[in-house]
Amino acid sequence: MGIQRKKSDKIDSEQLALYAYHFRNRAKQYSPLSKGLRSLQLLYAFRGRLIKSKVSLSQASIEMRAVIKRNVTARFIYEKNIQDVRRLEKEIKYVEHKMLECIEQGLALAESYKLLTSIIGIAFVNASVMIIYTGNLTRFINTRQYACYTDMAPFGKSSGSSKNFQPQVSKIANKELKSLLTQAAKCAARHDPDLREYYNRKKEEGKQGWLIINNIRNKLIHRTFAVIERREPYCKDFSFLN
């Protein structure tokens, strides 16, 4: 196309069309979300907004009670905040109930949810979010892709003679899924006998806690792909494949 000195909507459209045509062999077919999955996505987003409101009001109540004492107006505001927090807690539970209903109404969603929650450490929120972000576990081919998406797969860097860069994870990732997987890993380290033994053994070897949790997160990812591939609930006798 050469150097383009003039700019207009028409020229930009032509350039975009040429670019798309040139790389048409790399295009990936778009698959819209199913009705049930779309509803689950909307409910989860609404739940997130309710939780943010609840946290904001709770923090404001704590700060007000700590700073302003023996003040009638401050007491009134504090009590109203507490009422709103309790109301939001009820609404959050109701939304979670609607999310579960949405999952149970779809055969594919219900099956995936049952398989995921059979893994120790993965409960309602983790399973729901995993289903939402992965298109009901259809967008990733293997564990490496999913680990990359959740900021757990390290990548090396090299440039010319500088080849001693230690592999690091990329910041281009889904931080929400990573956070939820971290919580799942911590839960699994407490309640899963095998993972608890693994955590304690690595601790005795002098490994850092964050490194052990990261390894457990990867184990949970492998278990996730194993149950989905086999279409069977988790069993500790599974032999996992990458």
mmCIF file of C-alpha atoms in Angstrom:
data_model
loop_
_atom_site.group_PDB
_atom_site.id
_atom_site.type_symbol
_atom_site.label_atom_id
_atom_site.label_comp_id
_atom_site.label_asym_id
_atom_site.label_seq_id
_atom_site.Cartn_x
_atom_site.Cartn_y
_atom_site.Cartn_z
ATOM 1 C CA MET A 1 0.000 0.000 0.000
ATOM 2 C CA GLY A 2 2.985 2.284 0.420
ATOM 3 C CA ILE A 3 2.965 5.456 2.495
ATOM 4 C CA GLN A 4 -0.576 6.711 3.003
ATOM 5 C CA ARG A 5 -0.629 10.477 3.469
ATOM 6 C CA LYS A 6 -4.359 10.980 3.214
ATOM 7 C CA LYS A 7 -6.736 9.652 5.855
ATOM 8 C CA SER A 8 -10.478 9.097 5.650
ATOM 9 C CA ASP A 9 -13.038 6.497 6.678
ATOM 10 C CA LYS A 10 -13.113 5.128 3.134
ATOM 11 C CA ILE A 11 -9.326 4.703 2.983
ATOM 12 C CA ASP A 12 -9.239 3.085 6.438
ATOM 13 C CA SER A 13 -11.998 0.672 5.396
ATOM 14 C CA GLU A 14 -10.098 -0.296 2.247
ATOM 15 C CA GLN A 15 -6.909 -0.939 4.225
ATOM 16 C CA LEU A 16 -8.759 -3.082 6.754
ATOM 17 C CA ALA A 17 -10.434 -5.037 3.960
ATOM 18 C CA LEU A 18 -7.082 -5.640 2.227
ATOM 19 C CA TYR A 19 -5.502 -6.758 5.498
ATOM 20 C CA ALA A 20 -8.375 -9.162 6.207
ATOM 21 C CA TYR A 21 -8.208 -10.569 2.675
ATOM 22 C CA HIS A 22 -4.439 -11.000 2.824
ATOM 23 C CA PHE A 23 -4.614 -13.020 6.055
ATOM 24 C CA ARG A 24 -7.888 -14.802 5.305
ATOM 25 C CA ASN A 25 -6.209 -18.189 5.727
ATOM 26 C CA ARG A 26 -5.613 -17.362 9.418
ATOM 27 C CA ALA A 27 -9.198 -16.366 10.141
ATOM 28 C CA LYS A 28 -10.984 -18.300 12.866
ATOM 29 C CA GLN A 29 -14.676 -18.945 12.559
ATOM 30 C CA TYR A 30 -16.744 -17.107 15.154
ATOM 31 C CA SER A 31 -19.151 -19.233 17.153
ATOM 32 C CA PRO A 32 -21.775 -17.236 19.079
ATOM 33 C CA LEU A 33 -22.540 -18.207 22.656
ATOM 34 C CA SER A 34 -25.517 -20.429 23.242
ATOM 35 C CA LYS A 35 -28.575 -18.880 24.859
ATOM 36 C CA GLY A 36 -27.899 -20.611 28.173
ATOM 37 C CA LEU A 37 -24.225 -19.650 28.207
ATOM 38 C CA ARG A 38 -25.058 -16.041 27.351
ATOM 39 C CA SER A 39 -27.579 -15.900 30.211
ATOM 40 C CA LEU A 40 -24.989 -17.363 32.584
ATOM 41 C CA GLN A 41 -22.473 -14.736 31.459
ATOM 42 C CA LEU A 42 -24.929 -11.880 32.101
ATOM 43 C CA LEU A 43 -25.867 -13.229 35.533
ATOM 44 C CA TYR A 44 -22.226 -13.591 36.534
ATOM 45 C CA ALA A 45 -21.463 -10.013 35.450
ATOM 46 C CA PHE A 46 -24.460 -8.792 37.476
ATOM 47 C CA ARG A 47 -23.228 -10.781 40.488
ATOM 48 C CA GLY A 48 -19.853 -9.062 40.181
ATOM 49 C CA ARG A 49 -21.455 -5.610 40.259
ATOM 50 C CA LEU A 50 -23.474 -6.539 43.345
ATOM 51 C CA ILE A 51 -20.344 -7.772 45.114
ATOM 52 C CA LYS A 52 -18.497 -4.532 44.327
ATOM 53 C CA SER A 53 -21.389 -2.513 45.756
ATOM 54 C CA LYS A 54 -21.462 -4.675 48.865
ATOM 55 C CA VAL A 55 -17.709 -4.326 49.455
ATOM 56 C CA SER A 56 -17.906 -0.547 48.979
ATOM 57 C CA LEU A 57 -20.756 -0.145 51.471
ATOM 58 C CA SER A 58 -19.158 -2.521 53.982
ATOM 59 C CA GLN A 59 -15.877 -0.614 53.913
ATOM 60 C CA ALA A 60 -17.659 2.734 54.248
ATOM 61 C CA SER A 61 -19.577 1.425 57.270
ATOM 62 C CA ILE A 62 -16.422 0.203 58.991
ATOM 63 C CA GLU A 63 -14.599 3.486 58.387
ATOM 64 C CA MET A 64 -17.518 5.619 59.552
ATOM 65 C CA ARG A 65 -17.986 3.663 62.761
ATOM 66 C CA ALA A 66 -14.270 3.872 63.528
ATOM 67 C CA VAL A 67 -13.943 7.625 62.891
ATOM 68 C CA ILE A 68 -17.287 9.184 63.850
ATOM 69 C CA LYS A 69 -18.693 8.182 67.220
ATOM 70 C CA ARG A 70 -21.663 9.447 69.244
ATOM 71 C CA ASN A 71 -23.131 11.250 66.274
ATOM 72 C CA VAL A 72 -26.807 10.745 65.447
ATOM 73 C CA THR A 73 -26.414 11.364 61.708
ATOM 74 C CA ALA A 74 -23.382 9.106 61.437
ATOM 75 C CA ARG A 75 -25.261 6.389 63.304
ATOM 76 C CA PHE A 76 -28.209 6.704 60.895
ATOM 77 C CA ILE A 77 -25.935 6.410 57.841
ATOM 78 C CA TYR A 78 -24.129 3.441 59.377
ATOM 79 C CA GLU A 79 -27.383 1.568 60.040
ATOM 80 C CA LYS A 80 -28.643 2.275 56.513
ATOM 81 C CA ASN A 81 -25.384 0.977 55.080
ATOM 82 C CA ILE A 82 -25.704 -2.214 57.112
ATOM 83 C CA GLN A 83 -29.266 -2.685 55.845
ATOM 84 C CA ASP A 84 -28.109 -2.225 52.259
ATOM 85 C CA VAL A 85 -25.259 -4.702 52.777
ATOM 86 C CA ARG A 86 -27.682 -7.337 54.071
ATOM 87 C CA ARG A 87 -30.024 -6.662 51.158
ATOM 88 C CA LEU A 88 -27.154 -7.054 48.695
ATOM 89 C CA GLU A 89 -26.109 -10.327 50.334
ATOM 90 C CA LYS A 90 -29.613 -11.691 49.746
ATOM 91 C CA GLU A 91 -29.567 -10.481 46.141
ATOM 92 C CA ILE A 92 -26.175 -12.102 45.536
ATOM 93 C CA LYS A 93 -27.476 -15.432 46.842
ATOM 94 C CA TYR A 94 -30.548 -15.109 44.629
ATOM 95 C CA VAL A 95 -28.423 -14.365 41.547
ATOM 96 C CA GLU A 96 -26.230 -17.384 42.335
ATOM 97 C CA HIS A 97 -29.411 -19.468 42.577
ATOM 98 C CA LYS A 98 -30.459 -18.180 39.125
ATOM 99 C CA MET A 99 -27.008 -19.033 37.761
ATOM 100 C CA LEU A 100 -27.341 -22.587 39.042
ATOM 101 C CA GLU A 101 -30.806 -22.821 37.493
ATOM 102 C CA CYS A 102 -29.378 -21.612 34.185
ATOM 103 C CA ILE A 103 -26.677 -24.294 34.317
ATOM 104 C CA GLU A 104 -29.117 -27.078 35.189
ATOM 105 C CA GLN A 105 -31.491 -26.136 32.355
ATOM 106 C CA GLY A 106 -28.841 -26.802 29.696
ATOM 107 C CA LEU A 107 -27.761 -30.403 29.221
ATOM 108 C CA ALA A 108 -24.217 -29.537 28.071
ATOM 109 C CA LEU A 109 -23.715 -26.912 30.797
ATOM 110 C CA ALA A 110 -25.039 -29.233 33.500
ATOM 111 C CA GLU A 111 -22.722 -32.047 32.419
ATOM 112 C CA SER A 112 -19.650 -29.780 32.367
ATOM 113 C CA TYR A 113 -20.570 -28.308 35.754
ATOM 114 C CA LYS A 114 -20.963 -31.770 37.295
ATOM 115 C CA LEU A 115 -17.597 -32.884 35.914
ATOM 116 C CA LEU A 116 -15.751 -29.754 37.064
ATOM 117 C CA THR A 117 -17.179 -29.735 40.590
ATOM 118 C CA SER A 118 -16.136 -33.364 41.040
ATOM 119 C CA ILE A 119 -12.573 -32.017 41.349
ATOM 120 C CA ILE A 120 -11.653 -31.099 44.933
ATOM 121 C CA GLY A 121 -11.047 -27.333 45.121
ATOM 122 C CA ILE A 122 -13.309 -26.372 42.211
ATOM 123 C CA ALA A 123 -16.730 -25.280 43.445
ATOM 124 C CA PHE A 124 -19.638 -23.199 42.145
ATOM 125 C CA VAL A 125 -17.866 -19.935 41.265
ATOM 126 C CA ASN A 126 -14.751 -21.519 39.757
ATOM 127 C CA ALA A 127 -16.763 -23.957 37.658
ATOM 128 C CA SER A 128 -19.181 -21.264 36.454
ATOM 129 C CA VAL A 129 -16.443 -18.818 35.472
ATOM 130 C CA MET A 130 -14.454 -21.549 33.746
ATOM 131 C CA ILE A 131 -17.513 -22.513 31.695
ATOM 132 C CA ILE A 132 -18.180 -18.866 30.770
ATOM 133 C CA TYR A 133 -14.655 -17.891 29.695
ATOM 134 C CA THR A 134 -13.927 -21.110 27.820
ATOM 135 C CA GLY A 135 -17.221 -21.327 25.919
ATOM 136 C CA ASN A 136 -18.200 -24.391 27.917
ATOM 137 C CA LEU A 137 -14.666 -25.767 27.650
ATOM 138 C CA THR A 138 -14.466 -25.698 23.843
ATOM 139 C CA ARG A 139 -12.003 -22.853 23.160
ATOM 140 C CA PHE A 140 -8.788 -24.527 24.291
ATOM 141 C CA ILE A 141 -7.188 -27.596 22.753
ATOM 142 C CA ASN A 142 -4.764 -28.521 25.534
ATOM 143 C CA THR A 143 -3.590 -27.653 29.036
ATOM 144 C CA ARG A 144 -0.728 -25.494 27.751
ATOM 145 C CA GLN A 145 -3.129 -23.135 25.976
ATOM 146 C CA TYR A 146 -5.300 -22.812 29.059
ATOM 147 C CA ALA A 147 -2.290 -22.304 31.349
ATOM 148 C CA CYS A 148 -1.139 -19.524 29.015
ATOM 149 C CA TYR A 149 -4.597 -17.917 29.090
ATOM 150 C CA THR A 150 -4.603 -17.939 32.903
ATOM 151 C CA ASP A 151 -1.062 -16.520 33.257
ATOM 152 C CA MET A 152 0.650 -19.705 34.429
ATOM 153 C CA ALA A 153 2.759 -20.743 31.436
ATOM 154 C CA PRO A 154 6.252 -19.143 31.414
ATOM 155 C CA PHE A 155 7.834 -17.940 28.183
ATOM 156 C CA GLY A 156 11.514 -17.370 27.493
ATOM 157 C CA LYS A 157 13.033 -14.364 25.743
ATOM 158 C CA SER A 158 16.246 -14.019 23.781
ATOM 159 C CA SER A 159 17.788 -11.286 21.672
ATOM 160 C CA GLY A 160 21.100 -11.582 19.842
ATOM 161 C CA SER A 161 23.773 -12.645 22.303
ATOM 162 C CA SER A 162 21.466 -12.079 25.305
ATOM 163 C CA LYS A 163 20.052 -15.540 25.868
ATOM 164 C CA ASN A 164 20.053 -15.740 29.636
ATOM 165 C CA PHE A 165 16.585 -14.334 30.303
ATOM 166 C CA GLN A 166 14.745 -16.476 32.809
ATOM 167 C CA PRO A 167 11.328 -17.618 31.491
ATOM 168 C CA GLN A 168 8.489 -15.553 32.922
ATOM 169 C CA VAL A 169 4.716 -15.517 32.665
ATOM 170 C CA SER A 170 3.100 -12.939 30.409
ATOM 171 C CA LYS A 171 0.903 -10.120 31.685
ATOM 172 C CA ILE A 172 -1.446 -10.697 28.745
ATOM 173 C CA ALA A 173 -3.793 -13.095 30.517
ATOM 174 C CA ASN A 174 -7.120 -13.489 32.281
ATOM 175 C CA LYS A 175 -6.248 -12.308 35.799
ATOM 176 C CA GLU A 176 -9.695 -13.136 37.152
ATOM 177 C CA LEU A 177 -9.384 -16.804 36.233
ATOM 178 C CA LYS A 178 -5.864 -16.872 37.658
ATOM 179 C CA SER A 179 -7.102 -15.463 40.969
ATOM 180 C CA LEU A 180 -9.946 -17.973 41.163
ATOM 181 C CA LEU A 181 -7.600 -20.848 40.312
ATOM 182 C CA THR A 182 -5.278 -19.677 43.082
ATOM 183 C CA GLN A 183 -8.149 -19.879 45.566
ATOM 184 C CA ALA A 184 -9.050 -23.318 44.207
ATOM 185 C CA ALA A 185 -5.435 -24.470 44.586
ATOM 186 C CA LYS A 186 -5.278 -23.266 48.197
ATOM 187 C CA CYS A 187 -8.555 -25.033 48.943
ATOM 188 C CA ALA A 188 -7.332 -28.229 47.271
ATOM 189 C CA ALA A 189 -4.063 -28.078 49.229
ATOM 190 C CA ARG A 190 -6.111 -28.191 52.437
ATOM 191 C CA HIS A 191 -8.824 -30.696 51.537
ATOM 192 C CA ASP A 192 -7.324 -33.040 48.927
ATOM 193 C CA PRO A 193 -5.168 -35.671 50.726
ATOM 194 C CA ASP A 194 -2.792 -36.143 47.778
ATOM 195 C CA LEU A 195 -2.285 -32.431 47.174
ATOM 196 C CA ARG A 196 -1.959 -31.742 50.898
ATOM 197 C CA GLU A 197 0.789 -34.356 51.109
ATOM 198 C CA TYR A 198 2.414 -32.838 48.002
ATOM 199 C CA TYR A 199 2.295 -29.326 49.496
ATOM 200 C CA ASN A 200 3.821 -30.436 52.823
ATOM 201 C CA ARG A 201 6.517 -32.486 51.084
ATOM 202 C CA LYS A 202 7.578 -29.580 48.886
ATOM 203 C CA LYS A 203 7.580 -27.250 51.883
ATOM 204 C CA GLU A 204 9.945 -29.600 53.704
ATOM 205 C CA GLU A 205 12.183 -29.552 50.629
ATOM 206 C CA GLY A 206 12.432 -25.776 50.997
ATOM 207 C CA LYS A 207 10.270 -24.784 48.032
ATOM 208 C CA GLN A 208 8.525 -21.414 48.172
ATOM 209 C CA GLY A 209 4.790 -21.382 48.895
ATOM 210 C CA TRP A 210 3.815 -19.493 45.731
ATOM 211 C CA LEU A 211 5.724 -21.995 43.578
ATOM 212 C CA ILE A 212 3.932 -24.945 45.190
ATOM 213 C CA ILE A 213 0.535 -23.274 44.725
ATOM 214 C CA ASN A 214 1.374 -22.593 41.081
ATOM 215 C CA ASN A 215 2.185 -26.286 40.613
ATOM 216 C CA ILE A 216 -1.116 -27.237 42.241
ATOM 217 C CA ARG A 217 -2.938 -24.830 39.914
ATOM 218 C CA ASN A 218 -1.403 -26.638 36.969
ATOM 219 C CA LYS A 219 -2.421 -29.981 38.441
ATOM 220 C CA LEU A 220 -6.006 -28.714 38.698
ATOM 221 C CA ILE A 221 -5.887 -27.633 35.047
ATOM 222 C CA HIS A 222 -4.710 -31.116 34.046
ATOM 223 C CA ARG A 223 -7.504 -32.658 36.095
ATOM 224 C CA THR A 224 -10.005 -30.334 34.432
ATOM 225 C CA PHE A 225 -8.977 -31.391 30.941
ATOM 226 C CA ALA A 226 -8.883 -35.039 32.001
ATOM 227 C CA VAL A 227 -12.495 -35.126 33.216
ATOM 228 C CA ILE A 228 -13.709 -33.199 30.159
ATOM 229 C CA GLU A 229 -11.846 -35.486 27.760
ATOM 230 C CA ARG A 230 -13.085 -38.662 29.452
ATOM 231 C CA ARG A 231 -16.552 -37.284 30.220
ATOM 232 C CA GLU A 232 -16.293 -38.909 33.647
ATOM 233 C CA PRO A 233 -16.162 -37.375 37.162
ATOM 234 C CA TYR A 234 -12.728 -36.966 38.708
ATOM 235 C CA CYS A 235 -11.071 -40.040 40.155
ATOM 236 C CA LYS A 236 -7.637 -39.895 41.765
ATOM 237 C CA ASP A 237 -6.612 -42.982 39.766
ATOM 238 C CA PHE A 238 -6.773 -41.012 36.503
ATOM 239 C CA SER A 239 -3.538 -40.977 34.519
ATOM 240 C CA PHE A 240 -3.335 -37.433 33.180
ATOM 241 C CA LEU A 241 -2.217 -36.603 29.679
ATOM 242 C CA ASN A 242 -0.860 -33.264 28.464
#
